[in-house]
Coordinates of C-alpha atoms and ligand atoms in Angstrom, one line a residue:
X1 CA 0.0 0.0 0.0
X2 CA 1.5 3.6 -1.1
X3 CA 2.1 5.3 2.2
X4 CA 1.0 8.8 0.8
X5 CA -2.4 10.2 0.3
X6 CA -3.9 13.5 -0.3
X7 CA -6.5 12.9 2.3
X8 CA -7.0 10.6 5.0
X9 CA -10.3 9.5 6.7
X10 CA -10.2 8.0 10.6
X11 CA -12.8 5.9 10.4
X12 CA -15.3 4.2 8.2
X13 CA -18.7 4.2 9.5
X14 CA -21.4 6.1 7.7
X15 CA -20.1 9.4 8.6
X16 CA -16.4 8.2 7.3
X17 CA -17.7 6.3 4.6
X18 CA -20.3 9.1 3.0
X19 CA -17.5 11.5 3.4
X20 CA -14.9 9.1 1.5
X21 CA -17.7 8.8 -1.2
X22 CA -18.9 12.4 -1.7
X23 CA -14.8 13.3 -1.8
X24 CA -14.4 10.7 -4.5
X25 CA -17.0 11.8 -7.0
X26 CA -15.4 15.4 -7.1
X27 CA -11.6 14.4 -6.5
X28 CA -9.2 12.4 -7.5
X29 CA -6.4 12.6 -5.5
X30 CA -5.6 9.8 -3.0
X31 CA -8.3 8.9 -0.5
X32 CA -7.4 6.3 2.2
X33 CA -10.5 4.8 4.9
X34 CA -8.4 3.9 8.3
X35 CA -10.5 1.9 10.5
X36 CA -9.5 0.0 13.5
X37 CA -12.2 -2.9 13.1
X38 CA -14.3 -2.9 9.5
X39 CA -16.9 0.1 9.0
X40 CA -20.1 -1.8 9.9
X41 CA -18.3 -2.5 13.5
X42 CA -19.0 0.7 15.1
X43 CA -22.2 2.4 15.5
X44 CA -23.1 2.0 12.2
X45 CA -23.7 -1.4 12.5
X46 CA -26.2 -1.2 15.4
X47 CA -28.4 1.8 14.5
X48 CA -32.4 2.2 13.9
X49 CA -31.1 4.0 10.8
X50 CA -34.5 6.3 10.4
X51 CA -34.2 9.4 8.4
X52 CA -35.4 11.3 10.8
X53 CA -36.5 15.0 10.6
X54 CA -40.0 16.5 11.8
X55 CA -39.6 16.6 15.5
X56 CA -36.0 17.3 15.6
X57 CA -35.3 20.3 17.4
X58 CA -34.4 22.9 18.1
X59 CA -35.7 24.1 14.3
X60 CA -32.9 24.6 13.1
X61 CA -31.5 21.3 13.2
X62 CA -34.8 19.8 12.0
X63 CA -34.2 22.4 9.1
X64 CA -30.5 20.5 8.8
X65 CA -31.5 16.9 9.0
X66 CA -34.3 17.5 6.3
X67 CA -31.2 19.0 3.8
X68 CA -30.2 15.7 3.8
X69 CA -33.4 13.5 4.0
X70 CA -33.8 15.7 0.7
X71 CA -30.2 13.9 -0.7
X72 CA -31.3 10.3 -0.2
X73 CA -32.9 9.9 -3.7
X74 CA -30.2 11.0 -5.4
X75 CA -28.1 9.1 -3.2
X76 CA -30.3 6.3 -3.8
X77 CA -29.6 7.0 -7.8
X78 CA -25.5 7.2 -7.6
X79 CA -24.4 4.7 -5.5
X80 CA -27.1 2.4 -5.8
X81 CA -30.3 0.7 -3.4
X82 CA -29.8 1.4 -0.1
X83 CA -33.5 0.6 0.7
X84 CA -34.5 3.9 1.3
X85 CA -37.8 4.6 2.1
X86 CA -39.1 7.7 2.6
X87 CA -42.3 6.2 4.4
X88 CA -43.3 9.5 6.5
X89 CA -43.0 9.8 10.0
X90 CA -45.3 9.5 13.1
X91 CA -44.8 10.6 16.5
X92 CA -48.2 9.7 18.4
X93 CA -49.0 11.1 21.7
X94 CA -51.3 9.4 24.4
X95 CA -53.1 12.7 25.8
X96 CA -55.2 15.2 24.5
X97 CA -52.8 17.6 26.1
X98 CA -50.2 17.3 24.1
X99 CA -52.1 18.5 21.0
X100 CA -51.2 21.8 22.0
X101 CA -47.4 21.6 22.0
X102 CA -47.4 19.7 19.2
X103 CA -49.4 22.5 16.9
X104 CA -46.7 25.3 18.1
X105 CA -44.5 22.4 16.7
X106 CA -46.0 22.1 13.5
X107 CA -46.0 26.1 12.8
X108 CA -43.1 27.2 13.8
X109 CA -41.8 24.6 11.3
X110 CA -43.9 25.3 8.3
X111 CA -41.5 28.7 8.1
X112 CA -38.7 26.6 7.5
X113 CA -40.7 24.2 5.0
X114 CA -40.8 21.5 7.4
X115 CA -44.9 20.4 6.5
X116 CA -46.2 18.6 9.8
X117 CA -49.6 17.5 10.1
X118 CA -51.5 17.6 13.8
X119 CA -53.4 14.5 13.5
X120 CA -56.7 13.3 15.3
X121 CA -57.3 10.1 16.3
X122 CA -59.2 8.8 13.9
X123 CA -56.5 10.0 11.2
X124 CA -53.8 7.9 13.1
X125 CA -55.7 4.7 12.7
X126 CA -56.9 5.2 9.0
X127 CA -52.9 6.0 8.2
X128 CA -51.9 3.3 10.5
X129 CA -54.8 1.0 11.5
X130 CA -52.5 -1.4 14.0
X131 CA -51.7 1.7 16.0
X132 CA -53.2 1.6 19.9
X133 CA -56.3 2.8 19.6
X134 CA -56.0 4.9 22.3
X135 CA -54.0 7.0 20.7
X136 CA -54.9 10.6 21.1
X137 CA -53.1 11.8 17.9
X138 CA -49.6 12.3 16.3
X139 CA -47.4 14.3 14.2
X140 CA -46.8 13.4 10.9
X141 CA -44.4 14.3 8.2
X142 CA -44.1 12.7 5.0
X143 CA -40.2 13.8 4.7
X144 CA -39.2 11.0 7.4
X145 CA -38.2 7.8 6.7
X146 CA -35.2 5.2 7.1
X147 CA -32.7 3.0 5.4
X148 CA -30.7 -0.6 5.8
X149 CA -27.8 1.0 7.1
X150 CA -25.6 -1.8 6.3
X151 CA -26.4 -1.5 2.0
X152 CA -26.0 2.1 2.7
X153 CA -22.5 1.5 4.1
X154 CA -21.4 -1.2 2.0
X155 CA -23.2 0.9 -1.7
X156 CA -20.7 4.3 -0.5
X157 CA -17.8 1.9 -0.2
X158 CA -18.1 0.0 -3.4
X159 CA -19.1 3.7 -4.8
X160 CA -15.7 5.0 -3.3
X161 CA -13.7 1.8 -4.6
X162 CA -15.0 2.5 -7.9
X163 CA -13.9 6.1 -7.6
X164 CA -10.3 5.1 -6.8
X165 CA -10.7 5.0 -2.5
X166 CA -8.5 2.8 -0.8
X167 CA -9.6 1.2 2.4
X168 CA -7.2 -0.6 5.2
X169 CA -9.3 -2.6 7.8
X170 CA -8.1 -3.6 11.2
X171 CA -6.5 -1.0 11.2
X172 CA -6.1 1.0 14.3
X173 CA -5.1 4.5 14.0
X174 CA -2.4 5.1 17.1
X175 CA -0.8 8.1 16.9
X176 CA -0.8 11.3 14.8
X177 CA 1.9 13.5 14.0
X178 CA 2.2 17.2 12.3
X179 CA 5.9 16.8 10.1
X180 CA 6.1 19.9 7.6
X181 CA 2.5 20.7 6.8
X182 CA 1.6 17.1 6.5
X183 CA 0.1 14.7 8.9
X184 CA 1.9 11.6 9.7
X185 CA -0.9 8.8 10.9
X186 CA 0.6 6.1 12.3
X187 CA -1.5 3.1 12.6
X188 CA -0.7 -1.0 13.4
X189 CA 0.0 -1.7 9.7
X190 CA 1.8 1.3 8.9
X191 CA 2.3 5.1 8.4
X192 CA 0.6 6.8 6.3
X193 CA 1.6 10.7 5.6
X194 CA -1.0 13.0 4.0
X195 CA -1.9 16.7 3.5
X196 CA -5.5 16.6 4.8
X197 CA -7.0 14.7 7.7
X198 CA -10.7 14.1 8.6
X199 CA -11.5 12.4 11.9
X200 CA -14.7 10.6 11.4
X201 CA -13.8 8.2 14.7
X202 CA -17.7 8.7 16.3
X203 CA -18.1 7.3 19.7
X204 CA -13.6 7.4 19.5
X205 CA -13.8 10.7 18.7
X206 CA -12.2 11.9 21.8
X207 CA -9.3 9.5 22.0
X208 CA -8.6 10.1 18.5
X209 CA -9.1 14.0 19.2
X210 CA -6.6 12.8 21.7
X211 CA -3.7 12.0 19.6
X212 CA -3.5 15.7 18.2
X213 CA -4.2 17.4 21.0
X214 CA -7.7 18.5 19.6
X215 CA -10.1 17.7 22.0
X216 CA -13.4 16.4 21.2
X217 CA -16.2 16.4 23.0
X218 CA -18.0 13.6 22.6
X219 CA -19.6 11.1 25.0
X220 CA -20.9 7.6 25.2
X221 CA -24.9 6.6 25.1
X222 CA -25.8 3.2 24.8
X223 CA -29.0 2.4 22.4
X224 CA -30.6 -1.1 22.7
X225 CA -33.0 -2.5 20.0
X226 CA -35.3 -5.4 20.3
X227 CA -35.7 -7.5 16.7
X228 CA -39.4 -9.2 15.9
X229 CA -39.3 -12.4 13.7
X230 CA -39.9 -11.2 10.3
X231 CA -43.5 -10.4 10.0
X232 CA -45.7 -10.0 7.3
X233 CA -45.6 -6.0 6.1
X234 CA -48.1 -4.0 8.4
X235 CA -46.9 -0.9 9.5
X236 CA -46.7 2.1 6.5
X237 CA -44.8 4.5 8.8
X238 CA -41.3 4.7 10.9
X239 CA -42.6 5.4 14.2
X240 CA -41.0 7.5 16.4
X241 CA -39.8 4.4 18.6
X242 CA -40.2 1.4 15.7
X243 CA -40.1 0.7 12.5
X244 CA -40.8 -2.6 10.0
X245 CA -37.8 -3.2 8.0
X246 CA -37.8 -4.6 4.3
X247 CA -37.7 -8.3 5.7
X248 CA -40.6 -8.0 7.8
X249 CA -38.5 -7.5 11.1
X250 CA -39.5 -4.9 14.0
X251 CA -36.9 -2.9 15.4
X252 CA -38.5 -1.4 18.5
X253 CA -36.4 0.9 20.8
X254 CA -34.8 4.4 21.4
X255 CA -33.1 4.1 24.8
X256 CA -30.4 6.2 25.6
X257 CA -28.0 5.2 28.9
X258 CA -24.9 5.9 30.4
X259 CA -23.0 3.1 30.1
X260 CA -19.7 3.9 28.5
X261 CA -18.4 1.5 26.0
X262 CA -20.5 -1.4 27.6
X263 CA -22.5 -2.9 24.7
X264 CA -24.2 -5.5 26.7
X265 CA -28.2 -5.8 26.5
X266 CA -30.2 -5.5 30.0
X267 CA -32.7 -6.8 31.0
X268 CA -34.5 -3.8 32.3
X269 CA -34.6 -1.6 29.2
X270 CA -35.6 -4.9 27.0
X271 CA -38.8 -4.5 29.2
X272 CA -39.5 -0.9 29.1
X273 CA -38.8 -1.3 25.3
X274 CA -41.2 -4.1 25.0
X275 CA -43.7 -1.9 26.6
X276 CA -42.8 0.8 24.5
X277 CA -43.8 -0.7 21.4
X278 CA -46.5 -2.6 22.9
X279 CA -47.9 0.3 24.2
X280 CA -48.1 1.7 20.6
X281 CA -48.6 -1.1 18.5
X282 CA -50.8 -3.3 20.5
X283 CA -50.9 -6.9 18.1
X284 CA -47.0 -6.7 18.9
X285 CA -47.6 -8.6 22.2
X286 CA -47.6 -11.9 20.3
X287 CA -44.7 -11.4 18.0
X288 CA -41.3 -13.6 18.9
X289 CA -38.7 -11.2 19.7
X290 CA -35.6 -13.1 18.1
X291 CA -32.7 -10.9 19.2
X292 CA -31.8 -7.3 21.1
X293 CA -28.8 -5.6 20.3
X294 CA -26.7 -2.5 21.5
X295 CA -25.0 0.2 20.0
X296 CA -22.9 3.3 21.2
X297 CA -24.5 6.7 20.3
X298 CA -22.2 8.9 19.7
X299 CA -23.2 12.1 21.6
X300 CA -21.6 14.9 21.5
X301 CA -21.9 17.0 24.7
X302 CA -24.7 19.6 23.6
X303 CA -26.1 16.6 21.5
X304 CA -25.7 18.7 18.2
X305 CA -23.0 17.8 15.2
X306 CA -19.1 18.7 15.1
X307 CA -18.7 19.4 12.1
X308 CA -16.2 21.3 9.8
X309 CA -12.3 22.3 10.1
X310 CA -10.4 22.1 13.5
X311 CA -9.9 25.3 14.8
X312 CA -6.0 26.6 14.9
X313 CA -5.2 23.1 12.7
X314 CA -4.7 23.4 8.7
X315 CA -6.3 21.1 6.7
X316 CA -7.9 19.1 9.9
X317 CA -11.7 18.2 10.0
X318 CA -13.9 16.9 12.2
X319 CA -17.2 14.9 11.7
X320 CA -18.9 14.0 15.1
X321 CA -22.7 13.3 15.4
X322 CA -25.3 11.7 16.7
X323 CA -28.2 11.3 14.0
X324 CA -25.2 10.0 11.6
X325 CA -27.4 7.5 9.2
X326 CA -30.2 10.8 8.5
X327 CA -27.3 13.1 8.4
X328 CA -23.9 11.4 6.3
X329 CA -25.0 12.5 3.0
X330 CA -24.8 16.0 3.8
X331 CA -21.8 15.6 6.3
X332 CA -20.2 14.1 3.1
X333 CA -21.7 16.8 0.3
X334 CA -20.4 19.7 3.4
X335 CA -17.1 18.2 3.8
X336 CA -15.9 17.9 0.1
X337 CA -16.9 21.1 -0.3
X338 CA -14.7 22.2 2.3
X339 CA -11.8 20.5 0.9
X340 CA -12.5 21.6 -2.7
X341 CA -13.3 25.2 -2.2
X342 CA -12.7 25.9 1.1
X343 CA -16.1 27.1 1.9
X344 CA -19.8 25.3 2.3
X345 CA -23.1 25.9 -0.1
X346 CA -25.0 25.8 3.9
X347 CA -23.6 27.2 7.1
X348 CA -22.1 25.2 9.2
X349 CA -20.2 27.6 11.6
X350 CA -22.9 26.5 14.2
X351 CA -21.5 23.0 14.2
X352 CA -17.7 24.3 15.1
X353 CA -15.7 23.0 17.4
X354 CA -14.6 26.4 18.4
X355 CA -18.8 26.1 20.3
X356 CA -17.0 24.2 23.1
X357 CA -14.3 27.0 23.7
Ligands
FAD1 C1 -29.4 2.1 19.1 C2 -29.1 3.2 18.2 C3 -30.1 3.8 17.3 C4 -29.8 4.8 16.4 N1 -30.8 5.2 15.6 C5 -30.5 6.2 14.7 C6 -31.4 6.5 13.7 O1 -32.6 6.0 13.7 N2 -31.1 7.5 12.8 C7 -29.9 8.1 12.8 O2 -29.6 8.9 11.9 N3 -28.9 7.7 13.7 C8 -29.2 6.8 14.6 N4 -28.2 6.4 15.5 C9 -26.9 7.1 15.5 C10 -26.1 6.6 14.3 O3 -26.1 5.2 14.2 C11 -24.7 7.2 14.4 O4 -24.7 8.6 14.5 C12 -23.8 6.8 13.3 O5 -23.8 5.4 13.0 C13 -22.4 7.3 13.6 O6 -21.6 6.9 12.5 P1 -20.0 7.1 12.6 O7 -19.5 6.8 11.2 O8 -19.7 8.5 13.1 O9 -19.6 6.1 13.7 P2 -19.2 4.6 13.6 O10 -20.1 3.8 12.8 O11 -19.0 4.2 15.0 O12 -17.8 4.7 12.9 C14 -16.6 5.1 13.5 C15 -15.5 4.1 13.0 O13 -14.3 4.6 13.6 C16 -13.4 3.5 13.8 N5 -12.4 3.9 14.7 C17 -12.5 4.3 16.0 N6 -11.3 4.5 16.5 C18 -10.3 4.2 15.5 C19 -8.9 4.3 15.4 N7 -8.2 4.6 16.5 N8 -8.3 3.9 14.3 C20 -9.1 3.6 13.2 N9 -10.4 3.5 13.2 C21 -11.1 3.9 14.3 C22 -14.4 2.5 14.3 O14 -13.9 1.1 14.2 C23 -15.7 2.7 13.6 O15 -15.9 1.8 12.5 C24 -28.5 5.4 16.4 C25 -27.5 4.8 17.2 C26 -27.8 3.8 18.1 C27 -26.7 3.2 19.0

């Protein structure tokens, strides 16, 4: 393997991955994918993976995740089906008190294009007759959806392979190194020198942040998701809290603990989770719940993206999030055009690093 690239990326989950794509299609210099495992090991691998936009908030990240909702079907289109399907998104609420808050959510979105319905009841069930029909109402926005995460990884690295991308698995990044006005990235197969370095690490993002004396702040949340036998196709929306993927599966959960880098699955939250969905989709009490799994959110402290060149640090970016699987196709569109013209078609000086002081 050359040991010189024009750009290096620290990771190759969906953030590192999209990025590595979108760079390819508009450059040709040397691209080189780091990561310490393979790209579906990380988060990535153990996501809900909705595109999620309509009760994001405040609005303007709602008005941010729905830039890039609005890239999926091209996305779909270039590197190929990554089961995207813009199904439209509920989020139901249990009491007629909630109405309310969720109609000052619906118009103080509509100035930012964002079109979310207030449902009634009896709109909930026709849309989405297995819903509890106790259900007082919900929001609803046809510009949510979601996506098998693991085609949309594995469709931007044969994309980027195509465009010339070089990727070196188990691969652990352990030390980086400013020589000259290069970066020196030393990792357990090698050293690799290059001119521009994006750290896509999520959940490592601080230890990589680390290395350069850059720090990061970005914390651990563990996620765990229950999986349903694959049952036959009968829920039209993604749910805020579950969704029916292409194989008939329910993924049912949206936990969110401090656990560190624990990945086990507990009993506890399987329960509340089972209630959860339960609670919302009632004929879900006699599906067989085959498996649960865990992931690490990557959370950065305030919860909102880091995003964009590394303050005081030539040519050294930063892509953190939370959100990653709704958000990679813009982090990636953002970050090569950073790198090609040194400036973004969107504002992303709210996502800075510098935020954190
Ligand atoms: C339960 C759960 C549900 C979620 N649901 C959603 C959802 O519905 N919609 C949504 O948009 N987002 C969701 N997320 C969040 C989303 O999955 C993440 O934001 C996204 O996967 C992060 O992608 P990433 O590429 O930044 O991180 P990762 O996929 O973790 O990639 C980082 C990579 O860096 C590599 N790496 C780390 N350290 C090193 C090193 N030293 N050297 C080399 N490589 C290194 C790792 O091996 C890893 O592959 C969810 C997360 C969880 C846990």
């Amino acid at each position: 393997m050359e040991t010189n690239y024009e750009t290096i990326v620290i990771g190759g989950g969906v953030v590192g991955s999209g990025i590595a794509y979108h760079l390819s299609e508009r450059y040709k210099e040397g691209v080189l994918v780091l990561d310490k495992k393979y790209p579906m090991s990380g988060t990535s691998g153990s996501t809900q993976a909705w595109v999620w936009v309509h009760n994001k908030t405040p609005s303007w990240y709602a008005e941010f995740s729905m830039y890039s909702a609005e890239l999926y079907p091209y996305l779909s289109k270039k590197i190929g089906d990554v089961e995207y399907k813009r199904t439209g998104g509920l989020s139901p609420f249990f009491n007629e008190s909630d109405r309310e808050k969720a109609q000052k959510l619906a118009e103080s979105y509509r100035k930012i294009g964002i079109k979310i319905k207030v449902l009634s009841r009896e709109e909930v069930l026709e849309k989405e007759p297995y819903m509890n029909p106790e259900v007082a109402g919900a929001t609803y926005s046809s510009i949510d959806g979601n996506v098998n995460p693991f085609r949309l990884i594995d469709m931007y690295m044969r994309a980027a392979k195509r465009n010339g991308v070089r990727y070196s698995a188990y691969n652990k990044v352990t030390e980086i190194k400013k020589q000259d006005g290069t970066y020196l990235v030393v990792s357990d197969k090698g050293a690799f020198k290059c001119k521009n370095l994006i750290l896509a690490g999520g959940t490592w993002s601080r230890e990589i942040g680390d290395m350069i004396g850059v720090k990061i702040p970005v914390n651990q949340l563990r996620g765990q998701i229950l999986v349903s036998e694959p049952l036959k196709p009968f829920l039209n929306f993604t749910i805020s809290g579950l969704r029916q993927a292409n194989n008939g599966e329910v993924l049912m959960g949206y936990s969110m603990e401090e656990a560190g880098f624990n990945r086990a699955t507990t009993l506890d939250v399987i329960q509340e989770t089972a209630n959860m969905a339960v609670r919302y989709v009632p004929g879900l009490r006699k599906a067989k719940i085959v498996r649960a799994f865990s992931g690490i959110r990557a959370m950065p402290e305030d919860g909102f993206p880091i995003l964009g060149k590394v303050p005081g640090h030539e040519s050294l970016y930063v892509a953190a999030t939370h959100s990653g699987v709704t958000l990679s196709p813009l982090i990636g569109t953002l970050i090569t055009e950073l790198i090609t013209e040194g400036e973004t078609s969107i504002p992303i000086e709210r996502y800075s690093l510098s935020r954190f002081g």
